[in-house]
Structure formats: structure tokens, C-alpha cells
Coordinates of C-alpha atoms and ligand atoms in Angstrom, one line a residue:
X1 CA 30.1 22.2 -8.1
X2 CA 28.1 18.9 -6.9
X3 CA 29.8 15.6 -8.0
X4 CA 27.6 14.3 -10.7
X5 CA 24.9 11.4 -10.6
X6 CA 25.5 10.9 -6.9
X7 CA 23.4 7.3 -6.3
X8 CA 24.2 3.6 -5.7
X9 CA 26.8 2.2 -6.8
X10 CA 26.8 -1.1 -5.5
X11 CA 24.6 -3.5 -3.3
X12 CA 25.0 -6.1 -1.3
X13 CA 21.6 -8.1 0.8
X14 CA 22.0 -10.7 3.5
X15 CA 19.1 -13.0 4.7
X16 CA 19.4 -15.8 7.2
X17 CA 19.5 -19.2 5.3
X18 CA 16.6 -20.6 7.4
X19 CA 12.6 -19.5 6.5
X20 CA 9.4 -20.5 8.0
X21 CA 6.4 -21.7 5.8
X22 CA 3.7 -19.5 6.1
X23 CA 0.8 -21.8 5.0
X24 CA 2.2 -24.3 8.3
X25 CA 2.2 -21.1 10.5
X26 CA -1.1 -21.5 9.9
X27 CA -2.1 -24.6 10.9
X28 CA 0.3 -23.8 14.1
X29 CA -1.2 -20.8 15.0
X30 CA -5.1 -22.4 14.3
X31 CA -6.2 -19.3 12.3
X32 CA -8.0 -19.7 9.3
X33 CA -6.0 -21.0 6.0
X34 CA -5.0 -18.6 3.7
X35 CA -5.1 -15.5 6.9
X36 CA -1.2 -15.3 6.1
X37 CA -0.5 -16.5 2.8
X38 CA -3.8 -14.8 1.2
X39 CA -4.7 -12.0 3.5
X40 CA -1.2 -10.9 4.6
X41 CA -0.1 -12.0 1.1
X42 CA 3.2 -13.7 2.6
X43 CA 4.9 -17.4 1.7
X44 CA 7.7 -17.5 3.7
X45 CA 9.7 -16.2 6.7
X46 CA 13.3 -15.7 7.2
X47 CA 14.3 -15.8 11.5
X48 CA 17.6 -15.7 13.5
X49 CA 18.5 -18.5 15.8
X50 CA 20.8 -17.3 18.9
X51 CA 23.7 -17.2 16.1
X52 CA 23.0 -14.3 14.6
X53 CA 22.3 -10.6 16.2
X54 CA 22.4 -7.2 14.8
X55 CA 26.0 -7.1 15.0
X56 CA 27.3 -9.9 13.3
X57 CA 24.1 -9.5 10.3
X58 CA 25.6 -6.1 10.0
X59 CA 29.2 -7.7 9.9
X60 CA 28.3 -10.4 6.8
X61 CA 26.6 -8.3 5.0
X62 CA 29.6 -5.2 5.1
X63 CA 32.0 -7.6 4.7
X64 CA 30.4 -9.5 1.6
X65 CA 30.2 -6.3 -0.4
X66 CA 33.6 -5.2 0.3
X67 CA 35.0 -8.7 -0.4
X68 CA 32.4 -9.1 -3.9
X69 CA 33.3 -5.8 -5.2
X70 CA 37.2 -5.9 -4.3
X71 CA 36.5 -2.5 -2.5
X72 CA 39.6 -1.8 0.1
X73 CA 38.8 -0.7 3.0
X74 CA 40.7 2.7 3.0
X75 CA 38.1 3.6 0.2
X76 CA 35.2 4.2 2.4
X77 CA 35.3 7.5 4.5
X78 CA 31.7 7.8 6.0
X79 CA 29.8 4.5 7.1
X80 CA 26.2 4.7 8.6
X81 CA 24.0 1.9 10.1
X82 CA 20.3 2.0 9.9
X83 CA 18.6 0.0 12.4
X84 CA 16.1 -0.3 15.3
X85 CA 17.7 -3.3 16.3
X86 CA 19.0 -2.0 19.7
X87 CA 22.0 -4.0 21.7
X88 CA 24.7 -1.8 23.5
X89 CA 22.6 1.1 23.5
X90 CA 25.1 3.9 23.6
X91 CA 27.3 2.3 21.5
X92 CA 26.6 1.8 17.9
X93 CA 26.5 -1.1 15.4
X94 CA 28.8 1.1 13.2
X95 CA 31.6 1.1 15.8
X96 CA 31.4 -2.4 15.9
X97 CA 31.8 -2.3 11.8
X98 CA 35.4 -0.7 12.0
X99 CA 36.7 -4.5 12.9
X100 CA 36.5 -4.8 9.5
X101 CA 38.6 -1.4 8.8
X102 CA 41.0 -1.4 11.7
X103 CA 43.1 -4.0 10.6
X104 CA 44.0 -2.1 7.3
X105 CA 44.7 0.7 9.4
X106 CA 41.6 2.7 8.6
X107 CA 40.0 5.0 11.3
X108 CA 39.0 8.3 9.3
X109 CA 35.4 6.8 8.9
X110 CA 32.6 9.8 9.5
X111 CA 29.2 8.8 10.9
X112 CA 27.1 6.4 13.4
X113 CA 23.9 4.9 13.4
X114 CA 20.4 6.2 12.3
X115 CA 17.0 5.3 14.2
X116 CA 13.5 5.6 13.5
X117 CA 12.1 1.9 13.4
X118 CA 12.1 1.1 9.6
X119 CA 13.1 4.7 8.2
X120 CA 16.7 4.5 9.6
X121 CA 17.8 3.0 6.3
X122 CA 17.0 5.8 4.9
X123 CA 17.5 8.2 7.1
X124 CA 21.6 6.6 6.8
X125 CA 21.2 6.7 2.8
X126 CA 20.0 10.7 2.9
X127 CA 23.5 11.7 5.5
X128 CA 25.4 9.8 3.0
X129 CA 24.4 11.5 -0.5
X130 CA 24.8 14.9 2.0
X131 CA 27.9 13.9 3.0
X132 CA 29.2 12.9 -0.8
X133 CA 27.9 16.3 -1.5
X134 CA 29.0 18.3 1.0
X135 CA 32.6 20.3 1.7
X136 CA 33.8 17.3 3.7
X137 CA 33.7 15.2 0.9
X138 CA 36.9 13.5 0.3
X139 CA 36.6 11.9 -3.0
X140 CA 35.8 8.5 -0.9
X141 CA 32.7 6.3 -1.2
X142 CA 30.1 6.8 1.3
X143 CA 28.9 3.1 3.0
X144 CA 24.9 2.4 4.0
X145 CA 24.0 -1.0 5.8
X146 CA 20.3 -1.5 6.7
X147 CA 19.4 -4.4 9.1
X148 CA 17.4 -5.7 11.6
X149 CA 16.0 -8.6 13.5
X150 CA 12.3 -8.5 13.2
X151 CA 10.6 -10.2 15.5
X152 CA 6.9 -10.1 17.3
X153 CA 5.7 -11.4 20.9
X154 CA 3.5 -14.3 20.1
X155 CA -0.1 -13.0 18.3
X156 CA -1.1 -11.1 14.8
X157 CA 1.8 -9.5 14.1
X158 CA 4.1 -12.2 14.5
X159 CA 3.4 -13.8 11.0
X160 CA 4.7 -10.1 9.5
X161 CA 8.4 -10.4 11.0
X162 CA 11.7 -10.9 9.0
X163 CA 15.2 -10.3 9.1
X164 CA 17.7 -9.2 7.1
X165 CA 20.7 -6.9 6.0
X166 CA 21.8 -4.9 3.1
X167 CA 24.7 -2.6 2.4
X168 CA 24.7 0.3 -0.4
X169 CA 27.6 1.9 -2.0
X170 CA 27.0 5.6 -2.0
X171 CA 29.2 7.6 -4.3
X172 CA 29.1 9.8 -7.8
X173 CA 28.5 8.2 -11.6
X174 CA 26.5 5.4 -10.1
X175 CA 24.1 3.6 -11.9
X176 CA 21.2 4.3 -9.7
X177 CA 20.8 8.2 -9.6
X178 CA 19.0 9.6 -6.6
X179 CA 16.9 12.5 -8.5
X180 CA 18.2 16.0 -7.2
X181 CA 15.8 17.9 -5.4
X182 CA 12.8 15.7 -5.7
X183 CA 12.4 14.4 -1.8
X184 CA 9.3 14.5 0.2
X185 CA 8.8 14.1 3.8
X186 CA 5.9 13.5 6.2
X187 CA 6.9 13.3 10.0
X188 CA 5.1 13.3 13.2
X189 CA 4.4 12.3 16.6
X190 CA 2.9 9.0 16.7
X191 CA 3.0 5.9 19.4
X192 CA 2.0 3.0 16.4
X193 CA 4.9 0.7 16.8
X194 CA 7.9 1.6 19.0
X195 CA 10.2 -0.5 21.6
X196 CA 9.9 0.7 25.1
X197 CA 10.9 -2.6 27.1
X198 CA 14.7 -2.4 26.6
X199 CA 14.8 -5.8 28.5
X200 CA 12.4 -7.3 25.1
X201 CA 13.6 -7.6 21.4
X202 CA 10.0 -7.1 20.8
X203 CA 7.6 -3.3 19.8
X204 CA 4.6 -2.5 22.0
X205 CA 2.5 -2.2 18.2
X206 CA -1.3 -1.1 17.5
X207 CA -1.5 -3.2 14.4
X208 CA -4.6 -1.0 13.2
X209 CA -2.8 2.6 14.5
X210 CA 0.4 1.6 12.4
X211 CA -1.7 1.0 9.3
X212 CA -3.2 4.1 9.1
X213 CA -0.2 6.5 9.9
X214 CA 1.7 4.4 7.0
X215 CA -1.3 5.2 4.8
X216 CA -1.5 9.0 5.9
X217 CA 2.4 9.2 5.6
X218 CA 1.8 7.6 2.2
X219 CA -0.9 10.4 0.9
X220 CA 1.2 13.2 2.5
X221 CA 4.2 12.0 0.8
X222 CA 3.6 11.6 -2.5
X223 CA 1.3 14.8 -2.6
X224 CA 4.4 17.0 -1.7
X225 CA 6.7 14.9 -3.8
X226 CA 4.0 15.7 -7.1
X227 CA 4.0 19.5 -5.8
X228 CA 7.9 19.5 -5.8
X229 CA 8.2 17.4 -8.7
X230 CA 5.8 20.2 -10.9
X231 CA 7.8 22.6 -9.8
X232 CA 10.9 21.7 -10.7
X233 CA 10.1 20.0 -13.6
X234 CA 7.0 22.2 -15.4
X235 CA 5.2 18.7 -15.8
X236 CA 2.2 16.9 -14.3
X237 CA 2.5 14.0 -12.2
X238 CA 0.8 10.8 -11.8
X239 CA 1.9 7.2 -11.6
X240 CA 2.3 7.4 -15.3
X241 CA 5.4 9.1 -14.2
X242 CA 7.2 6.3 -12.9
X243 CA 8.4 2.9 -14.3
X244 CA 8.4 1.2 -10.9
X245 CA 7.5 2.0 -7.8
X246 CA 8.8 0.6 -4.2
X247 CA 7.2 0.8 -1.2
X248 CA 8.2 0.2 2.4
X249 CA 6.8 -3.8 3.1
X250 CA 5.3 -4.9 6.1
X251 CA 3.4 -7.1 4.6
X252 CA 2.9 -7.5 0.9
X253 CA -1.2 -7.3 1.2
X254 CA -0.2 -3.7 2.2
X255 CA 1.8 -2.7 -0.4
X256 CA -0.7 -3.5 -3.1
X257 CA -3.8 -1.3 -1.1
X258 CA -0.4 1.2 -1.2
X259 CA -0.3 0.9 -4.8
X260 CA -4.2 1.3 -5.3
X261 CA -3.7 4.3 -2.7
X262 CA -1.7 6.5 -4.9
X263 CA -4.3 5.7 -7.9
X264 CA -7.1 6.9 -5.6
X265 CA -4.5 9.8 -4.8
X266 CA -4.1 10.6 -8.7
X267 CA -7.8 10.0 -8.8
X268 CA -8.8 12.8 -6.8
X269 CA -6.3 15.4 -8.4
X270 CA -9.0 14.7 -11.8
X271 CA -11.2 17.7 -12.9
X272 CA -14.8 16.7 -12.2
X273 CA -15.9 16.4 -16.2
X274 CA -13.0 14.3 -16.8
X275 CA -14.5 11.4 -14.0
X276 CA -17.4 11.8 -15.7
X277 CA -15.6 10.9 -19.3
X278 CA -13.1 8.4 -18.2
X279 CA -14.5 6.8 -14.9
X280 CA -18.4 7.6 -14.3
X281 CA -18.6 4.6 -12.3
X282 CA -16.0 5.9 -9.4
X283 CA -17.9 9.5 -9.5
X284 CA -19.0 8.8 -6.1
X285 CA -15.9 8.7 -4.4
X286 CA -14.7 12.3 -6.1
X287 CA -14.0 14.8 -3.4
X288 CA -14.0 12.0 -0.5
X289 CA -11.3 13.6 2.0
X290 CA -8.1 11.2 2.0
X291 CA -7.9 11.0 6.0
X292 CA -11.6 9.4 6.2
X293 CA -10.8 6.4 3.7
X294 CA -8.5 5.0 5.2
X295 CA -10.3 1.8 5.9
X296 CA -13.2 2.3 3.2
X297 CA -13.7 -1.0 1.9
X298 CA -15.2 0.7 -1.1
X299 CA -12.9 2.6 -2.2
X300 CA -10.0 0.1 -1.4
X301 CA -11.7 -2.3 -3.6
X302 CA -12.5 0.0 -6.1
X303 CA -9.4 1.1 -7.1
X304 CA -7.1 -2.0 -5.9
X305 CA -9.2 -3.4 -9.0
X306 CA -8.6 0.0 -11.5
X307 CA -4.7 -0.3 -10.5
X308 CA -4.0 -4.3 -10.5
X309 CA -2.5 -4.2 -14.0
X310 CA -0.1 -0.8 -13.1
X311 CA 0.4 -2.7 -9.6
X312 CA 1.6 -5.6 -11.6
X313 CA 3.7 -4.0 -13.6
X314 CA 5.5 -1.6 -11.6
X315 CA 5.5 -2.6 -8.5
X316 CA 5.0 -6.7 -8.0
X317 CA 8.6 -7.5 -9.1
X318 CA 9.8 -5.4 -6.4
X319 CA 8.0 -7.8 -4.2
X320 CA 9.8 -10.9 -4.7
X321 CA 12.0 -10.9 -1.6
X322 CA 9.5 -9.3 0.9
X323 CA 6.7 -12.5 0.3
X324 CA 10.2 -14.6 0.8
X325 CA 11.7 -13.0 3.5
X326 CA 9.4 -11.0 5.4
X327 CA 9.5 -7.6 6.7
X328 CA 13.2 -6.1 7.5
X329 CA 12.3 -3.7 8.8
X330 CA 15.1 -1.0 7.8
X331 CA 15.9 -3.1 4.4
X332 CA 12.5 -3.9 3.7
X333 CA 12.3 -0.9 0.6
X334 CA 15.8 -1.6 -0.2
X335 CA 14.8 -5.4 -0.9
X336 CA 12.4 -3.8 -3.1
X337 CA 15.1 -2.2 -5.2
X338 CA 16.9 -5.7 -4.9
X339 CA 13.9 -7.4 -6.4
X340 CA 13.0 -4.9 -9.0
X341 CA 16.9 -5.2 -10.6
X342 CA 16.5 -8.9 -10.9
X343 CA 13.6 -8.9 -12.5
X344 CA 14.8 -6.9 -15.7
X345 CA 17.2 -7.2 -18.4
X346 CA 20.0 -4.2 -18.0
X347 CA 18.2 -2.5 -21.6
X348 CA 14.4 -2.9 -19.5
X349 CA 16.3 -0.9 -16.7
X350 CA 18.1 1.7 -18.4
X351 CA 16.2 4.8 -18.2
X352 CA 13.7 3.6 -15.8
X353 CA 12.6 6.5 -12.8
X354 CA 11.8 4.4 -9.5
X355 CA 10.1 6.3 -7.0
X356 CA 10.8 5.0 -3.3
X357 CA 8.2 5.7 -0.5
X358 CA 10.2 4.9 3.3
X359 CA 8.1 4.7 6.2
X360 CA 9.1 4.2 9.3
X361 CA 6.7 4.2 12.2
X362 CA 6.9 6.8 15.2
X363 CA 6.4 8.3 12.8
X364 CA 9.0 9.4 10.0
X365 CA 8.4 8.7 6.1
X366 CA 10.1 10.1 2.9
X367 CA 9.2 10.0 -0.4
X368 CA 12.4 10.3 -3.4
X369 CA 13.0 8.9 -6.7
X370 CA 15.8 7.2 -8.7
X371 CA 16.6 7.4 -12.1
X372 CA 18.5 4.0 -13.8
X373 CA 21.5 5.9 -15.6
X374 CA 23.7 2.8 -16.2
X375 CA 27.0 4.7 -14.8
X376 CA 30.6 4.7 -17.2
X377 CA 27.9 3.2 -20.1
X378 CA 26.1 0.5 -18.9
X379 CA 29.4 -1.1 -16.9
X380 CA 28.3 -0.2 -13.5
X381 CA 24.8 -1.5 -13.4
X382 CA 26.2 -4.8 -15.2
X383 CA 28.9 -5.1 -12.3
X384 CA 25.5 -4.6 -10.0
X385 CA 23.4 -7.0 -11.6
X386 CA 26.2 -9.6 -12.0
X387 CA 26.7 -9.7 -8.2
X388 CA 22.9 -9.9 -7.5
X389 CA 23.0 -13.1 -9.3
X390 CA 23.6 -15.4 -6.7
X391 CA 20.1 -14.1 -5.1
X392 CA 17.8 -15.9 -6.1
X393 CA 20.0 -19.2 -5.7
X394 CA 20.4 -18.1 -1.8
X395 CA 16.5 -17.5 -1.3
X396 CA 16.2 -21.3 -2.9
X397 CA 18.7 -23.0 -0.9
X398 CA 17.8 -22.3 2.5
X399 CA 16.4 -24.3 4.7
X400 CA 12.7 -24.7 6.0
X401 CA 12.6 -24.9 9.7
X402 CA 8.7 -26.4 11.0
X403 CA 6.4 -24.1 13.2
X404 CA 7.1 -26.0 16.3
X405 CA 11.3 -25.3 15.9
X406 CA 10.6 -21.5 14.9
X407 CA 8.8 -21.1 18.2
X408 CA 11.3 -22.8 20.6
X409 CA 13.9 -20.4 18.4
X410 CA 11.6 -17.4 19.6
X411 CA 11.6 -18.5 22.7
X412 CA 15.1 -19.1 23.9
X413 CA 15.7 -15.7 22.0
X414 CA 13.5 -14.0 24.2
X415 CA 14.3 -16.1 27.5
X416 CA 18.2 -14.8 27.3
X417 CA 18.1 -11.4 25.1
X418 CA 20.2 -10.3 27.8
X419 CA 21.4 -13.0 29.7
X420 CA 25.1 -13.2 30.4
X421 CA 27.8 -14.8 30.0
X422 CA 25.9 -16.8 27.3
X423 CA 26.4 -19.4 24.9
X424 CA 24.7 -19.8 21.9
X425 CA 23.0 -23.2 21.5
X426 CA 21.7 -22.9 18.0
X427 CA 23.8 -25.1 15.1
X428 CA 26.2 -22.8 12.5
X429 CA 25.4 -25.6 10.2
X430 CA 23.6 -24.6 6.9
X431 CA 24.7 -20.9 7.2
X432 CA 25.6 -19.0 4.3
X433 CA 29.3 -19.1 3.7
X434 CA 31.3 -15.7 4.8
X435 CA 28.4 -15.3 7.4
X436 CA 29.6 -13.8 11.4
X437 CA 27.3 -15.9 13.8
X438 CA 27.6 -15.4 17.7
X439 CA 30.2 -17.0 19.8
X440 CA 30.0 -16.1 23.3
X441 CA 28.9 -13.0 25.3
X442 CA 31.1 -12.6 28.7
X443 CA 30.3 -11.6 32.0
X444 CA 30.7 -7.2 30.4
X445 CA 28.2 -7.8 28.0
X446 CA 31.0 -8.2 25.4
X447 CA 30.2 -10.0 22.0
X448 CA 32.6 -12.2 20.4
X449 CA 32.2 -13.7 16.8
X450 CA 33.8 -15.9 13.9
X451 CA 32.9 -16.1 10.2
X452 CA 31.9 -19.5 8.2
X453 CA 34.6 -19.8 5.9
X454 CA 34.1 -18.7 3.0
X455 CA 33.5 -21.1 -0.4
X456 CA 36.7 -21.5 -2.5
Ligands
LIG1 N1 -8.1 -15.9 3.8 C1 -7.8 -14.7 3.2 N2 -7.7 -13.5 3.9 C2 -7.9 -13.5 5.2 C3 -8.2 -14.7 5.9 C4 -8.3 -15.9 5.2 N3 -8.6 -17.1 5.8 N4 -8.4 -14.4 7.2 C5 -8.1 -13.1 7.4 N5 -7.9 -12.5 6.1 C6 -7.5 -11.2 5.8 C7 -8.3 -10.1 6.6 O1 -9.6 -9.9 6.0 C8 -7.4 -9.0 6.5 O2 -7.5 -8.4 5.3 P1 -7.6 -6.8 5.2 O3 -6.3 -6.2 5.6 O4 -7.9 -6.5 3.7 O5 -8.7 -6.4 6.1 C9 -6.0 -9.6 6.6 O6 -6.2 -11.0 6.2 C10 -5.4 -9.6 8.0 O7 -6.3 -10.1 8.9 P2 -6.7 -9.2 10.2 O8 -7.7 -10.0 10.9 O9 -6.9 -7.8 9.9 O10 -5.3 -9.5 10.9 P3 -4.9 -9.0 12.4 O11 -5.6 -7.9 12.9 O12 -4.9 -10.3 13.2 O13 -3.3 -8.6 12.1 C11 -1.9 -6.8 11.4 C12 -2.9 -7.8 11.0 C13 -2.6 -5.7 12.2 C14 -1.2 -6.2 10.2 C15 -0.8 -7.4 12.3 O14 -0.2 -8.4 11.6 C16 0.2 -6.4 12.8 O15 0.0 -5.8 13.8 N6 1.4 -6.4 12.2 C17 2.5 -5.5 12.6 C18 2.2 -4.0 12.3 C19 2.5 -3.7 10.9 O16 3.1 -4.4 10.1 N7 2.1 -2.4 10.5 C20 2.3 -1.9 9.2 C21 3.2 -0.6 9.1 S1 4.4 -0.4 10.4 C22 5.7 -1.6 10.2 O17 6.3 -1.7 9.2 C23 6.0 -2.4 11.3

């Protein structure tokens, strides 16, 4: 017997609590006004000075939900990391996690770390529900963090970077029910975006490359998700069937031509008499073959302009974050989930199915839905929501750091990624409280940390 509604029971996101502007980028880079904000559809950028790395992101964020949600350590029996945010190499991020279990005397703590550039979040979140499912189950919570440090060598894709970190609590008679059964996947062989200088924090990435296997992962996806969905289910599928709907953000623009995407995708799965009712004026793009659209201005315009009320509805509020933030590579989608609980009332939410479309290039992409049960009555997605408040507080309080200062921050990242020993220069001043920031690395390559105390 499966335990019943396995899903998320809690959630916990971490940001760095300095952004660049997005409109000064700019200015800085010379490009023309509105090419970030407008084009890329981005305001602001959260970065890392030398303080922070993939360890000690991973770190605040773990220890922040286990300290919000009074969860003792000894509760947690399989902890995963998603990230592509690559230090020690053989060693995982999740070994360096169990400083924050050893001291309680807790080593009986399955899993590592998950990779496939943006998809290891959910890669980690797919071993977890197996694991709370499967015969090794103990009757312990299963623990997700997604993070990463996104950054780009100087050029086009550097305005889409981000950072962040976000930790799930996996376990049974959540309030957020990943839907049994109803998973799609689309994964191939692709060199789009992908790290091969292990000296550099920064992807080799064919900006154009990555955009269409995203889109193609997107098709394939959600046609295999409708096919598995009418099969288990005895019911059409189309938008219409969700509430909300999240998307993996590099880049909000993206999202949006994501959204009108899966209307052009519902589009072709009409009978030819009903265009001819209901939309005489798209007729012309009927039968069009996915794969040679994927850059039809046409039909991208066509239908971003048929779907901008759905897009609003169900899937802008999950954007909130991502325009703030920036891409986070393996928390991007989960910001979205983030977003979309803070923009709703706990009676909007109850009921509401939330499909989830992961991509992560390389190339490995999921499609899955989740259905807002409320878990023990409502109490459980109150508990959620309550400790999300503080969210939108943190996004206003940080602090905006000019063009000039981001790029010297860049720059002494990349001059001593692997420099050693080394000593951070950048200030601790400003962080968020409870956050690990970097105090030394020795002559072994050995990382040491501290915490900002944390508020009384
Ligand atoms: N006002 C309004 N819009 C503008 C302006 C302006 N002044 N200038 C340009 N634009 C528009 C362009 O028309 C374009 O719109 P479109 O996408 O509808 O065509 C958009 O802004 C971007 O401009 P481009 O010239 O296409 O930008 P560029 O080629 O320089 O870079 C890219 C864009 C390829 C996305 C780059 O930022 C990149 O490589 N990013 C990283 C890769 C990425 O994010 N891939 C997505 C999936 S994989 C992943 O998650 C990492």
C-alpha cells in the first residue's frame, strides 16, 4: 500500500540579498533600452559576491527550513541536492549538508546529488517521492534543496543569470500532491548549454540551440503528459485542465511564448471544422508540423495574443520571483510554485491542479502535475503559506548594487574560482540573517563557513 498524497510538505527559498537593475544593465552594457527589461522581460538580478558558493546557499537555505518548521534533524532519512553548481567534484553538496545533522547524531541519511543543468531539482524531487514510496521507506520525511549560482561570461546571456536556493519537504498527507502516474519525459542528446571548462563557473551556451530544444522538450512533454493523462483519466486535455501552470524560467519573455506554445499545441489537436467555427482566422497555421515553428514569428504572435488572458491568469503570478531574481537555474520552476502560493488566498488554492514543465538543458525535461489538497484540512498549506510570508519583504529589502560593482563582483569571482588558500574580500554586511557565507579556503581546497546570527 502507497502512503497517501505523497507531495510537499513544506518550502523553504533563499536569494542573495543584493540584485542588479536591469534597466542600468542596460545603459552598462550599451544595448538598446528595454532589450532586458522588455525583450527578455526581466527587472532585476539577484548575484553572489565571493561570500557565498553552492555550499554555504545550500547550507542557509537547509538550515532555515529545519529551523522555521521546528523539524529535528533525526526526521529526515533521505536528502538530495539538485545542482549544476560544481565545486569538489566527487564530493557532493549533500555531504557537506550533514554538518547540519551530525551534531544530533544523525548519519542514516539516503541519497546524493542530482545533475542535469536546471532539471537536477527535479530529478532530486522524483528519487524522493520514489524513495517515500518505496520498501525503504522509513516513515521519515524525504529532504529536496535546489540551488545554484548562475552566472554567464560577459555577453547576451549574462543579463539571464540568477542565484538562488530552495528546499522542499517531501513526505505523505502534504498539501501539495504530486498527481500519481501523470509524468512525462522528453530526453536527449544535446550540446545547448553545458560546462566543460572545470577551471570556469561559466556554460559554453548556443543561446538560439538552447531555445529551441526547451521548446521541442516543451511540445514533447506536454503531448505525452495529455496521452497519459486520457488514459488514465477517460478525459480530454487542454490547458483548460489546469489552474496554473509553471514553467522552467530562463527568462520570463520565454515563459510567456511557453505559454502561447501549449495553446498552439492544443490548437493543433482541433478537428479541422471546429478551426473553421471557433478560429477561421488561425486556419492557416492548422497542420503546421511543431518542429518547423519554432521561431515562426507568425505563429508566436498569433497565439501569444489568443493565450495573453489564460497566460495571465495561470501562469504570470508564478512569475513574480523569476523577473526579481533571475534564472536559478535548478530552483527556477520551484520559484514558480513559490510565487504562484503567494499570490492566492488558501480557499483560491484549494483544489487547484498545477502542472510543472522542468527543463533542463543537455538535454533532460519532465512534465508532472500537482493537485492543492490542503493536507490534515487546510492546516498544512496554512503552516506553508504562513512561512512564505516573509518573501516578499526579503525580495524588497535587498540591496541594489550599480552595474559597475556587479561586474568587478564577476570578475574577482571568476579571477579566483579556484584559487587557494583564499580569502573572501566581499562585505557580510546586508546579508540575510541565518545566512552561511564563505570564510576561508586552505591550501586542500577545504571550505570553512559561519552563519549571520540569526534575528531575535
Ligand atoms: N526592446 C524590446 N525588445 C528588444 C529590444 C528592445 N530594445 N532589443 C531586443 N529585443 C528583443 C528581441 O527582439 C528578442 O525578442 P525575441 O526573443 O522575441 O526575438 C529579445 O529581446 C532578445 O534579444 P536577442 O537579440 O534575441 O538577444 P540575444 O541573442 O542577444 O540573447 C539569449 C538572448 C539567446 C536568450 C541569451 O540571453 C542567452 O543565450 N541566454 C542563455 C540561454 C538561455 O537562457 N536559454 C534558454 C533555455 S536553457 C537555460 O535555462 C539556461
Amino acid at each position: 500500500m502507497w502512503p497517501k498524497d505523497v507531495g510537499i510538505v513544506a518550502l523553504e527559498l533563499y536569494f542573495p540579498s543584493q540584485y542588479v537593475d536591469q534597466t542600468a544593465l542596460e545603459k552598462f552594457d550599451g544595448v538598446s533600452p528595454g532589450k532586458y527589461t522588455v525583450g527578455l522581460g526581466q527587472s532585476k538580478m539577484g548575484f553572489c559576491n565571493d561570500r557565498e558558493d553552492i555550499n554555504s546557499l545550500c547550507l542557509t537555505v537547509t538550515h532555515r527550513l529545519l529551523d522555521r518548521y521546528k523539524i529535528p534533524p533525526n526526521e529526515i532519512g533521505h536528502l538530495e541536492v539538485g545542482t549544476e553548481t560544481i565545486l569538489d567534484k566527487s564530493k557532493s553538496v549533500k555531504s557537506v549538508l550533514m554538518q547540519l545533522f551530525e551534531p544530533f547524531g544523525v548519519t542514516d541519511v539516503e541519497g546524493v546529488d542530482s545533475t542535469n543543468a536546471c532539471y537536477g531539482g527535479t530529478a532530486a524531487v522524483f528519487n524522493a517521492i520514489s524513495w517515500v514510496e518505496s520498501s525503504a521507506w522509513d516513515g521519515r520525511y524525504a529532504l529536496v534543496v535546489a540551488a545554484d549560482n548562475a552566472v554567464y561570461a560577459k555577453g547576451s546571456a549574462r543579463p539571464t543569470g540568477g542565484a538562488g536556493a530552495l528546499a522542499m519537504l517531501i513526505g505523505p498527507n502534504a498539501p501539495l500532491v504530486f498527481d500519481r502516474g501523470l509524468r512525462a519525459s522528453y530526453m536527449r542528446h544535446a550540446y545547448d548549454f553545458y560546462k566543460p571548462d572545470l577551471r570556469s563557473e561559466y556554460p559554453v551556451v548556443d543561446g538560439k540551440l538552447s531555445i529551441q530544444c526547451y521548446l521541442s522538450a516543451l511540445d514533447n512533454c506536454y503531448q505525452k503528459y495529455c496521452e497519459k493523462f486520457e488514459k488514465k483519466m477517460s478525459e480530454k486535455v487542454s490547458l483548460r485542465s489546469f489552474d496554473a501552470m509553471l514553467f522552467h524560467s530562463p527568462y520570463c519573455k520565454l515563459v510567456q511564448k511557453s505559454f502561447a506554445r501549449l495553446a498552439f499545441m492544443d490548437f493543433l489537436k482541433l478537428k479541422r471544422d471546429e478551426v473553421l467555427e471557433k478560429s477561421p482566422d488561425l486556419e492557416k497555421f492548422h497542420g503546421l508540423p511543431p518542429e518547423k515553428t519554432y521561431f515562426d514569428r507568425d505563429v508566436e504572435k498569433a497565439f501569444m495574443e489568443r493565450s495573453l488572458k489564460d497566460f495571465t491568469e495561470k501562469t504570470k503570478p508564478s512569475l513574480f520571483i523569476a523577473n526579481l531574481v533571475g534564472n536559478m537555474y535548478t530552483p527556477s520552476v520551484y520559484s514558480g510554485l513559490v510565487s504562484l502560493l503567494i499570490s492566492k488566498g488558501i480557499q483560491e488554492l484549494v483544489g487547484m491542479r498545477v502542472g510543472v514543465f522542468s527543463y533542463g538543458s543537455g538535454l533532460a525535461s519532465s512534465m508532472y502535475s500537482i493537485t492543492v489538497r490542503g493536507g490534515d484540512g487546510e492546516e498544512g498549506l496554512k503552516r506553508l503559506l504562513n512561512a512564505l510570508g516573509g518573501v516578499r519583504g526579503e525580495l524588497e529589502g535587498r540591496r541594489c548594487v550599480e552595474p559597475e560593482e556587479y561586474t568587478r563582483v564577476l570578475d574577482v569571482r571568476e579571477r579566483n574560482c579556484h584559487t587557494v588558500p583564499y580569502q573572501p574580500e566581499g562585505s557580510v554586511e546586508g546579508m540575510f540573517p541565518g545566512s552561511y557565507y564563505l570564510v576561508e579556503v586552505d591550501e586542500m581546497h577545504r571550505r570553512k563557513y559561519q552563519r549571520v546570527p540569526c534575528e531575535e
